[in-house]
Amino acid sequence: MRRRHPTYHLFTVLLLCARIISSSAFTAPKSKHHNHRRKSAIYVEPSVIGGIVVTAGATAAWWIGGAKDRENKANYAEYEALQRERERLAFVQPKDEWLEEELSAYNGENDESGPILLAVKGDVFNVWKGRNFYGPDAEYHIMAGRDATRFLAKNKLDEETEEEKKIEL
């Protein structure tokens, strides 16, 4: 189905109003002394014409004004569907205990729409919504797929040496 421009409906309404005005229902009654030449005279109260024009204008404004809102609702519905699909792809079944080797599979490098996990003090977090922070080539990617407790405690984003790892926090 071809989409029409919103102003198309405005012109359709105005054309309909013009047809109604020019119909025989709105012509002036014939007088007794009319000549045989047929005159096309429109006898309509100005308030009727004004009402029709105002109604047509209000209808057109309502229709055109709502077009952007309808488009926004359609775009938002599409966004929500995409977001639900992302959540489904990024879901990881919660576990009571994780090994660091298990976490390393979820660093965001292998699957661009999958989960990104990081651990802090034994708690594991799925930070997939922050892919622009924790994903590959991002600032905090060093924390993805591993225990990030030491990085956060030291407020440091550089890999530690073996000597630094031996020091307790």
PDB file of C-alpha atoms in Angstrom, residues 16-133:
ATOM      1  CA  LEU A  16     -15.110  17.450  -0.385  1.00  0.00           C
ATOM      2  CA  CYS A  17     -16.135  20.750   1.247  1.00  0.00           C
ATOM      3  CA  ALA A  18     -16.065  22.484  -2.133  1.00  0.00           C
ATOM      4  CA  ARG A  19     -18.307  19.794  -3.624  1.00  0.00           C
ATOM      5  CA  ILE A  20     -20.772  20.111  -0.762  1.00  0.00           C
ATOM      6  CA  ILE A  21     -20.888  23.886  -1.113  1.00  0.00           C
ATOM      7  CA  SER A  22     -21.434  23.711  -4.860  1.00  0.00           C
ATOM      8  CA  SER A  23     -24.156  21.055  -4.632  1.00  0.00           C
ATOM      9  CA  SER A  24     -27.784  21.920  -5.310  1.00  0.00           C
ATOM     10  CA  ALA A  25     -28.663  21.742  -1.623  1.00  0.00           C
ATOM     11  CA  PHE A  26     -26.815  24.991  -1.073  1.00  0.00           C
ATOM     12  CA  THR A  27     -28.003  26.918  -4.122  1.00  0.00           C
ATOM     13  CA  ALA A  28     -30.348  29.828  -3.697  1.00  0.00           C
ATOM     14  CA  PRO A  29     -34.038  29.143  -4.114  1.00  0.00           C
ATOM     15  CA  LYS A  30     -35.465  30.246  -7.473  1.00  0.00           C
ATOM     16  CA  SER A  31     -37.685  33.254  -7.357  1.00  0.00           C
ATOM     17  CA  LYS A  32     -40.910  33.635  -9.288  1.00  0.00           C
ATOM     18  CA  HIS A  33     -39.429  36.230 -11.557  1.00  0.00           C
ATOM     19  CA  HIS A  34     -36.265  34.547 -12.604  1.00  0.00           C
ATOM     20  CA  ASN A  35     -35.190  34.713 -16.171  1.00  0.00           C
ATOM     21  CA  HIS A  36     -34.612  31.579 -18.168  1.00  0.00           C
ATOM     22  CA  ARG A  37     -30.869  31.863 -18.080  1.00  0.00           C
ATOM     23  CA  ARG A  38     -29.562  29.518 -15.426  1.00  0.00           C
ATOM     24  CA  LYS A  39     -27.256  31.207 -12.958  1.00  0.00           C
ATOM     25  CA  SER A  40     -25.127  29.231 -10.607  1.00  0.00           C
ATOM     26  CA  ALA A  41     -25.415  31.169  -7.404  1.00  0.00           C
ATOM     27  CA  ILE A  42     -24.363  29.787  -4.061  1.00  0.00           C
ATOM     28  CA  TYR A  43     -26.461  30.848  -1.174  1.00  0.00           C
ATOM     29  CA  VAL A  44     -24.752  29.685   1.994  1.00  0.00           C
ATOM     30  CA  GLU A  45     -24.565  31.363   5.328  1.00  0.00           C
ATOM     31  CA  PRO A  46     -21.008  32.602   5.982  1.00  0.00           C
ATOM     32  CA  SER A  47     -21.035  30.835   9.345  1.00  0.00           C
ATOM     33  CA  VAL A  48     -21.588  27.479   7.561  1.00  0.00           C
ATOM     34  CA  ILE A  49     -18.660  28.078   5.219  1.00  0.00           C
ATOM     35  CA  GLY A  50     -16.514  29.226   8.137  1.00  0.00           C
ATOM     36  CA  GLY A  51     -17.465  26.141  10.143  1.00  0.00           C
ATOM     37  CA  ILE A  52     -16.567  23.837   7.279  1.00  0.00           C
ATOM     38  CA  VAL A  53     -13.214  25.535   6.744  1.00  0.00           C
ATOM     39  CA  VAL A  54     -12.395  25.516  10.461  1.00  0.00           C
ATOM     40  CA  THR A  55     -13.363  21.848  10.730  1.00  0.00           C
ATOM     41  CA  ALA A  56     -11.270  20.935   7.702  1.00  0.00           C
ATOM     42  CA  GLY A  57      -8.312  22.916   9.039  1.00  0.00           C
ATOM     43  CA  ALA A  58      -8.580  21.386  12.508  1.00  0.00           C
ATOM     44  CA  THR A  59      -8.842  17.892  11.051  1.00  0.00           C
ATOM     45  CA  ALA A  60      -5.797  18.470   8.863  1.00  0.00           C
ATOM     46  CA  ALA A  61      -3.785  19.910  11.767  1.00  0.00           C
ATOM     47  CA  TRP A  62      -4.738  16.966  13.967  1.00  0.00           C
ATOM     48  CA  TRP A  63      -3.781  14.479  11.259  1.00  0.00           C
ATOM     49  CA  ILE A  64      -0.485  16.132  10.355  1.00  0.00           C
ATOM     50  CA  GLY A  65       0.421  16.805  13.996  1.00  0.00           C
ATOM     51  CA  GLY A  66      -0.060  13.171  14.938  1.00  0.00           C
ATOM     52  CA  ALA A  67       2.110  11.834  12.119  1.00  0.00           C
ATOM     53  CA  LYS A  68       5.357  12.419  13.994  1.00  0.00           C
ATOM     54  CA  ASP A  69       3.905  10.860  17.147  1.00  0.00           C
ATOM     55  CA  ARG A  70       2.837   7.756  15.232  1.00  0.00           C
ATOM     56  CA  GLU A  71       6.285   7.509  13.688  1.00  0.00           C
ATOM     57  CA  ASN A  72       7.950   7.855  17.103  1.00  0.00           C
ATOM     58  CA  LYS A  73       5.743   5.115  18.580  1.00  0.00           C
ATOM     59  CA  ALA A  74       6.624   2.776  15.718  1.00  0.00           C
ATOM     60  CA  ASN A  75      10.338   3.502  16.143  1.00  0.00           C
ATOM     61  CA  TYR A  76      10.144   2.966  19.910  1.00  0.00           C
ATOM     62  CA  ALA A  77       8.332  -0.350  19.461  1.00  0.00           C
ATOM     63  CA  GLU A  78      11.088  -1.432  17.081  1.00  0.00           C
ATOM     64  CA  TYR A  79      13.726  -0.332  19.604  1.00  0.00           C
ATOM     65  CA  GLU A  80      12.029  -2.272  22.414  1.00  0.00           C
ATOM     66  CA  ALA A  81      11.904  -5.428  20.292  1.00  0.00           C
ATOM     67  CA  LEU A  82      15.596  -5.059  19.490  1.00  0.00           C
ATOM     68  CA  GLN A  83      16.383  -4.487  23.175  1.00  0.00           C
ATOM     69  CA  ARG A  84      14.473  -7.648  24.204  1.00  0.00           C
ATOM     70  CA  GLU A  85      16.444  -9.629  21.632  1.00  0.00           C
ATOM     71  CA  ARG A  86      19.726  -8.208  22.985  1.00  0.00           C
ATOM     72  CA  GLU A  87      18.717  -9.164  26.521  1.00  0.00           C
ATOM     73  CA  ARG A  88      17.919 -12.675  25.372  1.00  0.00           C
ATOM     74  CA  LEU A  89      21.303 -13.023  23.659  1.00  0.00           C
ATOM     75  CA  ALA A  90      23.185 -11.593  26.656  1.00  0.00           C
ATOM     76  CA  PHE A  91      21.526 -13.796  29.269  1.00  0.00           C
ATOM     77  CA  VAL A  92      23.753 -16.125  31.284  1.00  0.00           C
ATOM     78  CA  GLN A  93      22.315 -18.634  33.710  1.00  0.00           C
ATOM     79  CA  PRO A  94      23.304 -17.485  37.238  1.00  0.00           C
ATOM     80  CA  LYS A  95      25.610 -19.751  39.216  1.00  0.00           C
ATOM     81  CA  ASP A  96      26.634 -19.799  42.858  1.00  0.00           C
ATOM     82  CA  GLU A  97      30.330 -20.132  42.048  1.00  0.00           C
ATOM     83  CA  TRP A  98      32.359 -19.151  38.997  1.00  0.00           C
ATOM     84  CA  LEU A  99      35.902 -20.097  38.117  1.00  0.00           C
ATOM     85  CA  GLU A 100      38.085 -17.423  36.563  1.00  0.00           C
ATOM     86  CA  GLU A 101      38.506 -19.681  33.515  1.00  0.00           C
ATOM     87  CA  GLU A 102      34.722 -19.704  33.079  1.00  0.00           C
ATOM     88  CA  LEU A 103      34.565 -15.928  33.288  1.00  0.00           C
ATOM     89  CA  SER A 104      37.254 -15.479  30.637  1.00  0.00           C
ATOM     90  CA  ALA A 105      34.890 -16.862  27.973  1.00  0.00           C
ATOM     91  CA  TYR A 106      32.582 -13.880  28.616  1.00  0.00           C
ATOM     92  CA  ASN A 107      34.946 -10.971  27.902  1.00  0.00           C
ATOM     93  CA  GLY A 108      32.968  -9.688  24.888  1.00  0.00           C
ATOM     94  CA  GLU A 109      35.601 -10.501  22.271  1.00  0.00           C
ATOM     95  CA  ASN A 110      34.059 -13.661  20.839  1.00  0.00           C
ATOM     96  CA  ASP A 111      30.435 -12.561  20.641  1.00  0.00           C
ATOM     97  CA  GLU A 112      29.575  -8.939  19.899  1.00  0.00           C
ATOM     98  CA  SER A 113      25.997  -9.301  21.185  1.00  0.00           C
ATOM     99  CA  GLY A 114      26.668 -11.786  23.985  1.00  0.00           C
ATOM    100  CA  PRO A 115      27.217 -11.268  27.703  1.00  0.00           C
ATOM    101  CA  ILE A 116      30.192  -9.555  29.312  1.00  0.00           C
ATOM    102  CA  LEU A 117      30.868 -10.732  32.854  1.00  0.00           C
ATOM    103  CA  LEU A 118      33.127  -9.320  35.524  1.00  0.00           C
ATOM    104  CA  ALA A 119      33.567 -10.320  39.142  1.00  0.00           C
ATOM    105  CA  VAL A 120      34.020  -8.041  42.156  1.00  0.00           C
ATOM    106  CA  LYS A 121      34.660  -9.549  45.594  1.00  0.00           C
ATOM    107  CA  GLY A 122      33.081 -12.838  44.560  1.00  0.00           C
ATOM    108  CA  ASP A 123      29.962 -11.365  42.958  1.00  0.00           C
ATOM    109  CA  VAL A 124      29.596 -11.747  39.196  1.00  0.00           C
ATOM    110  CA  PHE A 125      27.957  -8.989  37.157  1.00  0.00           C
ATOM    111  CA  ASN A 126      26.682  -9.104  33.589  1.00  0.00           C
ATOM    112  CA  VAL A 127      27.668  -5.706  32.190  1.00  0.00           C
ATOM    113  CA  TRP A 128      26.446  -6.272  28.616  1.00  0.00           C
ATOM    114  CA  LYS A 129      24.537  -2.977  28.631  1.00  0.00           C
ATOM    115  CA  GLY A 130      27.859  -1.196  29.151  1.00  0.00           C
ATOM    116  CA  ARG A 131      29.434  -2.795  26.088  1.00  0.00           C
ATOM    117  CA  ASN A 132      30.791   0.597  25.046  1.00  0.00           C
ATOM    118  CA  PHE A 133      32.781   0.628  28.355  1.00  0.00           C
TER     119      PHE A 133
END
